[in-house]
Every structure is written in C-alpha cells, then in structure tokens.
Amino acid sequence: MNEIMAIAAPAAERRRAAREEAELRTALRRFVGGRLGAGERADGEDIVQETYLRLYDYRRTRPVADIGAFCFAVARNLVHDHFRRRAAAPRTEPVDEAIVCPQPRVEEVLDYRQRVEILVRAMKVMPALRREVFLRRQLDGTPAAQIATDLGLSRAAVDKHCTRALADLRAALERRGLPPGARP
C-alpha cells in the first residue's frame, strides 16, 4: 500500500502544480489585460510570456519563495515598461489612401529621364525637315495646314513627316527595350 501511495503522491503533486500554474497564468492575464486595456490583447500575452521567461531565468540561479508575488511584480514592471516604450515611440498613424503624394516616385522620375534622353538623341539624328515639322505640329500645336504653307509642303507631306517622326521615336525606345508610352 505504501508503494501505491508513493507512486500516486508525485502524480497528485504534478496535477496540483499544473492546476496552480494554470490559475496563476489566468490571474496574470487578467491582471495585465486590466492594465493594458482590451485593444492590446496580443501585447498582454507577450507580457505574460515574458513574465514566465523571467521567472524561469531567475529560478536557475536563485530560489523563489512566492512565485505568485514574483510573477505579479515582474508583470507590473513589464506593463510599466510597455507604456514607457509606447510613450517614447514617435506617434504614427496609418496613411489615408485618399491622401496621395502628387509627386512621382523616384523610379518614375528615373524612367522618364531615361526616356527623355533617348528621345532627344533620336530627335538629333532625325532629318532636319522631319524634326521641324514634328516639333511645330506636336510641341507648338501649329495646324498642319499652316506648317504646309510656311514650309512649302503639301498637307499629306506634313502628315507623313509626323508619322515618320513618331515611328523613329518609337523605334529608338524599342531599341533600348522600353515600350513606347509605358513604364518598364
């Protein structure tokens, strides 16, 4: 009979210790949750977990007379540390997607600059008459009939110069692996 009692006693002790540990964890969660508030449940779980880590670390070198008192003191200090860190952290708020920066992103600026360099080089090697017709029509907005009269060309010749100039510019972009009018 004593042998049965000797075997049953450690099992009963383990069950009692597990029950006490579960009660302590529940009490710590309530304690920490009450101080943090409902919106910080994840932080509360982290604090309870950190409390246990510090308990186990402390117990490696020293005995703890009252585990409950030790855990509540550590949890209280961790809650204070949490609020100190939060107060010291810069205040940030999520950016409303409706507020959009009107400036282009750095990648876009670099892409545009590269395209402009390619197009300027292509314009420099273009025949002078084609370049002049294209610039007057596309950049200055001069009507095709006016360009034809000024340069002694037919309206069809002005249209053809513009079409060929656009084709030259597209080809220059495509040679560099850039699709016309779109970012890579």
C-alpha atoms as a printed R data frame, in Angstrom:
    type eleno elety resid chain resno      x      y       z
1   ATOM     1    CA   MET     A     1  0.000  0.000   0.000
2   ATOM     2    CA   ASN     A     2  2.849  2.373   0.742
3   ATOM     3    CA   GLU     A     3  4.218  1.694  -2.733
4   ATOM     4    CA   ILE     A     4  0.930  2.749  -4.326
5   ATOM     5    CA   MET     A     5  0.887  5.900  -2.179
6   ATOM     6    CA   ALA     A     6  4.492  6.640  -3.181
7   ATOM     7    CA   ILE     A     7  3.575  6.402  -6.884
8   ATOM     8    CA   ALA     A     8  0.275  8.305  -6.536
9   ATOM     9    CA   ALA     A     9  1.766 11.152  -4.477
10  ATOM    10    CA   PRO     A    10  4.038 12.550  -7.227
11  ATOM    11    CA   ALA     A    11  1.225 12.287  -9.790
12  ATOM    12    CA   ALA     A    12 -1.152 14.135  -7.475
13  ATOM    13    CA   GLU     A    13  1.557 16.717  -6.800
14  ATOM    14    CA   ARG     A    14  2.084 17.249 -10.534
15  ATOM    15    CA   ARG     A    15 -1.667 17.688 -11.067
16  ATOM    16    CA   ARG     A    16 -1.832 20.201  -8.206
17  ATOM    17    CA   ALA     A    17  1.187 22.111  -9.597
18  ATOM    18    CA   ALA     A    18 -0.330 22.169 -13.100
19  ATOM    19    CA   ARG     A    19 -3.642 23.440 -11.681
20  ATOM    20    CA   GLU     A    20 -1.850 26.158  -9.685
21  ATOM    21    CA   GLU     A    21  0.191 27.173 -12.727
22  ATOM    22    CA   ALA     A    22 -2.980 27.417 -14.865
23  ATOM    23    CA   GLU     A    23 -4.664 29.531 -12.175
24  ATOM    24    CA   LEU     A    24 -1.606 31.789 -11.924
25  ATOM    25    CA   ARG     A    25 -1.469 32.228 -15.720
26  ATOM    26    CA   THR     A    26 -5.190 33.116 -15.808
27  ATOM    27    CA   ALA     A    27 -4.742 35.600 -12.963
28  ATOM    28    CA   LEU     A    28 -1.719 37.158 -14.702
29  ATOM    29    CA   ARG     A    29 -3.671 37.513 -17.950
30  ATOM    30    CA   ARG     A    30 -6.499 39.286 -16.110
31  ATOM    31    CA   PHE     A    31 -4.011 41.485 -14.227
32  ATOM    32    CA   VAL     A    32 -2.085 42.508 -17.354
33  ATOM    33    CA   GLY     A    33 -5.222 42.792 -19.508
34  ATOM    34    CA   GLY     A    34 -6.839 45.092 -16.953
35  ATOM    35    CA   ARG     A    35 -3.873 47.432 -17.050
36  ATOM    36    CA   LEU     A    36 -3.393 47.418 -20.822
37  ATOM    37    CA   GLY     A    37 -6.983 47.544 -21.971
38  ATOM    38    CA   ALA     A    38 -8.961 45.400 -24.378
39  ATOM    39    CA   GLY     A    39 -7.259 46.650 -27.545
40  ATOM    40    CA   GLU     A    40 -3.845 45.308 -26.571
41  ATOM    41    CA   ARG     A    41 -4.538 41.618 -26.065
42  ATOM    42    CA   ALA     A    42 -1.513 40.474 -28.085
43  ATOM    43    CA   ASP     A    43  0.793 42.722 -26.060
44  ATOM    44    CA   GLY     A    44 -0.773 41.308 -22.896
45  ATOM    45    CA   GLU     A    45  0.016 37.756 -23.993
46  ATOM    46    CA   ASP     A    46  3.587 38.822 -24.747
47  ATOM    47    CA   ILE     A    47  3.937 40.337 -21.285
48  ATOM    48    CA   VAL     A    48  2.613 37.187 -19.588
49  ATOM    49    CA   GLN     A    49  5.001 35.066 -21.636
50  ATOM    50    CA   GLU     A    50  7.923 37.381 -20.809
51  ATOM    51    CA   THR     A    51  6.955 37.135 -17.126
52  ATOM    52    CA   TYR     A    52  7.318 33.352 -17.251
53  ATOM    53    CA   LEU     A    53 10.615 33.608 -19.114
54  ATOM    54    CA   ARG     A    54 11.990 35.895 -16.433
55  ATOM    55    CA   LEU     A    55 10.697 33.572 -13.694
56  ATOM    56    CA   TYR     A    56 12.404 30.553 -15.212
57  ATOM    57    CA   ASP     A    57 15.598 32.506 -15.830
58  ATOM    58    CA   TYR     A    58 15.632 33.813 -12.250
59  ATOM    59    CA   ARG     A    59 14.954 30.345 -10.794
60  ATOM    60    CA   ARG     A    60 18.051 28.944 -12.496
61  ATOM    61    CA   THR     A    61 20.285 30.804 -10.065
62  ATOM    62    CA   ARG     A    62 18.080 31.534  -7.021
63  ATOM    63    CA   PRO     A    63 15.051 30.108  -5.293
64  ATOM    64    CA   VAL     A    64 11.739 31.980  -5.381
65  ATOM    65    CA   ALA     A    65  9.798 31.910  -2.138
66  ATOM    66    CA   ASP     A    66  6.481 33.169  -3.509
67  ATOM    67    CA   ILE     A    67  6.097 32.504  -7.222
68  ATOM    68    CA   GLY     A    68  2.796 34.375  -7.468
69  ATOM    69    CA   ALA     A    69  4.172 37.544  -5.872
70  ATOM    70    CA   PHE     A    70  7.276 37.350  -8.046
71  ATOM    71    CA   CYS     A    71  5.227 36.959 -11.253
72  ATOM    72    CA   PHE     A    72  2.874 39.818 -10.415
73  ATOM    73    CA   ALA     A    73  5.809 42.131  -9.606
74  ATOM    74    CA   VAL     A    74  7.540 41.242 -12.894
75  ATOM    75    CA   ALA     A    75  4.288 41.637 -14.872
76  ATOM    76    CA   ARG     A    76  3.645 45.043 -13.263
77  ATOM    77    CA   ASN     A    77  7.158 46.196 -14.219
78  ATOM    78    CA   LEU     A    78  6.730 44.880 -17.774
79  ATOM    79    CA   VAL     A    79  3.425 46.752 -18.124
80  ATOM    80    CA   HIS     A    80  5.150 49.960 -16.963
81  ATOM    81    CA   ASP     A    81  7.981 49.329 -19.447
82  ATOM    82    CA   HIS     A    82  5.402 48.804 -22.197
83  ATOM    83    CA   PHE     A    83  3.776 52.176 -21.517
84  ATOM    84    CA   ARG     A    84  7.167 53.922 -21.285
85  ATOM    85    CA   ARG     A    85  8.238 52.486 -24.665
86  ATOM    86    CA   ARG     A    86  4.926 53.439 -26.220
87  ATOM    87    CA   ALA     A    87  5.137 56.993 -24.861
88  ATOM    88    CA   ALA     A    88  8.712 57.368 -26.140
89  ATOM    89    CA   ALA     A    89  7.919 55.960 -29.590
90  ATOM    90    CA   PRO     A    90  7.056 58.507 -32.270
91  ATOM    91    CA   ARG     A    91  3.356 58.737 -32.879
92  ATOM    92    CA   THR     A    92  2.384 57.248 -36.199
93  ATOM    93    CA   GLU     A    93 -0.951 56.892 -37.819
94  ATOM    94    CA   PRO     A    94 -1.860 54.902 -40.884
95  ATOM    95    CA   VAL     A    95 -1.761 56.992 -44.026
96  ATOM    96    CA   ASP     A    96 -5.116 57.510 -45.605
97  ATOM    97    CA   GLU     A    97 -5.009 56.178 -49.153
98  ATOM    98    CA   ALA     A    98 -7.051 59.191 -50.252
99  ATOM    99    CA   ILE     A    99 -4.035 61.377 -49.482
100 ATOM   100    CA   VAL     A   100 -1.758 60.722 -52.395
101 ATOM   101    CA   CYS     A   101  1.511 62.499 -52.975
102 ATOM   102    CA   PRO     A   102  1.259 64.395 -56.260
103 ATOM   103    CA   GLN     A   103  4.980 63.952 -56.899
104 ATOM   104    CA   PRO     A   104  6.115 60.968 -58.985
105 ATOM   105    CA   ARG     A   105  8.061 58.176 -57.318
106 ATOM   106    CA   VAL     A   106 11.835 58.031 -57.752
107 ATOM   107    CA   GLU     A   107 11.576 55.083 -60.151
108 ATOM   108    CA   GLU     A   108  9.157 57.023 -62.345
109 ATOM   109    CA   VAL     A   109 11.429 60.076 -62.435
110 ATOM   110    CA   LEU     A   110 14.409 57.944 -63.444
111 ATOM   111    CA   ASP     A   111 12.343 56.180 -66.094
112 ATOM   112    CA   TYR     A   112 11.129 59.489 -67.527
113 ATOM   113    CA   ARG     A   113 14.649 60.914 -67.591
114 ATOM   114    CA   GLN     A   114 15.936 57.857 -69.424
115 ATOM   115    CA   ARG     A   115 13.128 58.146 -71.968
116 ATOM   116    CA   VAL     A   116 13.763 61.860 -72.499
117 ATOM   117    CA   GLU     A   117 17.473 61.220 -73.113
118 ATOM   118    CA   ILE     A   118 16.642 58.539 -75.686
119 ATOM   119    CA   LEU     A   119 14.060 60.748 -77.425
120 ATOM   120    CA   VAL     A   120 16.385 63.786 -77.518
121 ATOM   121    CA   ARG     A   121 19.127 61.672 -79.126
122 ATOM   122    CA   ALA     A   122 16.607 60.314 -81.652
123 ATOM   123    CA   MET     A   123 15.447 63.857 -82.469
124 ATOM   124    CA   LYS     A   124 19.055 64.966 -83.082
125 ATOM   125    CA   VAL     A   125 19.652 62.284 -85.732
126 ATOM   126    CA   MET     A   126 16.301 62.841 -87.418
127 ATOM   127    CA   PRO     A   127 16.344 64.705 -90.782
128 ATOM   128    CA   ALA     A   128 16.054 68.467 -90.154
129 ATOM   129    CA   LEU     A   129 12.787 68.939 -92.093
130 ATOM   130    CA   ARG     A   130 11.108 65.993 -90.333
131 ATOM   131    CA   ARG     A   131 12.242 67.293 -86.911
132 ATOM   132    CA   GLU     A   132 10.963 70.816 -87.667
133 ATOM   133    CA   VAL     A   133  7.584 69.608 -88.906
134 ATOM   134    CA   PHE     A   134  7.196 67.282 -85.935
135 ATOM   135    CA   LEU     A   135  8.162 69.908 -83.340
136 ATOM   136    CA   ARG     A   136  5.852 72.538 -84.860
137 ATOM   137    CA   ARG     A   137  2.937 70.114 -85.036
138 ATOM   138    CA   GLN     A   138  3.332 68.193 -81.776
139 ATOM   139    CA   LEU     A   139  5.016 70.640 -79.409
140 ATOM   140    CA   ASP     A   140  3.871 74.019 -80.708
141 ATOM   141    CA   GLY     A   141  0.434 72.790 -81.756
142 ATOM   142    CA   THR     A   142  0.639 74.542 -85.104
143 ATOM   143    CA   PRO     A   143 -2.065 73.322 -87.533
144 ATOM   144    CA   ALA     A   144 -0.833 71.074 -90.338
145 ATOM   145    CA   ALA     A   145 -2.184 73.478 -92.986
146 ATOM   146    CA   GLN     A   146 -0.142 76.345 -91.508
147 ATOM   147    CA   ILE     A   147  3.039 74.228 -91.446
148 ATOM   148    CA   ALA     A   148  2.429 73.185 -95.058
149 ATOM   149    CA   THR     A   149  2.069 76.818 -96.141
150 ATOM   150    CA   ASP     A   150  5.107 78.022 -94.149
151 ATOM   151    CA   LEU     A   151  7.407 75.280 -95.445
152 ATOM   152    CA   GLY     A   152  6.013 74.941 -98.955
153 ATOM   153    CA   LEU     A   153  4.821 71.369 -98.403
154 ATOM   154    CA   SER     A   154  1.568 69.597 -99.080
155 ATOM   155    CA   ARG     A   155 -0.718 68.693 -96.196
156 ATOM   156    CA   ALA     A   156 -0.019 64.992 -96.901
157 ATOM   157    CA   ALA     A   157  3.750 65.621 -96.654
158 ATOM   158    CA   VAL     A   158  3.303 67.248 -93.224
159 ATOM   159    CA   ASP     A   159  1.261 64.263 -92.034
160 ATOM   160    CA   LYS     A   160  3.853 61.846 -93.448
161 ATOM   161    CA   HIS     A   161  6.736 63.677 -91.683
162 ATOM   162    CA   CYS     A   162  4.838 63.486 -88.362
163 ATOM   163    CA   THR     A   163  4.079 59.786 -88.848
164 ATOM   164    CA   ARG     A   164  7.720 59.003 -89.661
165 ATOM   165    CA   ALA     A   165  8.987 61.087 -86.732
166 ATOM   166    CA   LEU     A   166  6.747 59.146 -84.327
167 ATOM   167    CA   ALA     A   167  7.951 55.878 -85.854
168 ATOM   168    CA   ASP     A   168 11.579 56.988 -85.364
169 ATOM   169    CA   LEU     A   169 10.924 57.847 -81.712
170 ATOM   170    CA   ARG     A   170  9.127 54.548 -81.045
171 ATOM   171    CA   ALA     A   171 11.961 52.621 -82.689
172 ATOM   172    CA   ALA     A   172 14.531 54.448 -80.535
173 ATOM   173    CA   LEU     A   173 12.676 53.437 -77.373
174 ATOM   174    CA   GLU     A   174 12.204 49.853 -78.532
175 ATOM   175    CA   ARG     A   175 15.922 49.513 -79.337
176 ATOM   176    CA   ARG     A   176 16.573 50.251 -75.658
177 ATOM   177    CA   GLY     A   177 13.946 47.727 -74.567
178 ATOM   178    CA   LEU     A   178 11.419 50.354 -73.478
179 ATOM   179    CA   PRO     A   179  7.874 50.087 -74.721
180 ATOM   180    CA   PRO     A   180  6.571 53.438 -76.018
181 ATOM   181    CA   GLY     A   181  4.324 55.308 -73.599
182 ATOM   182    CA   ALA     A   182  4.582 52.823 -70.716
183 ATOM   183    CA   ARG     A   183  6.923 52.256 -67.817
184 ATOM   184    CA   PRO     A   184  9.027 49.082 -67.871
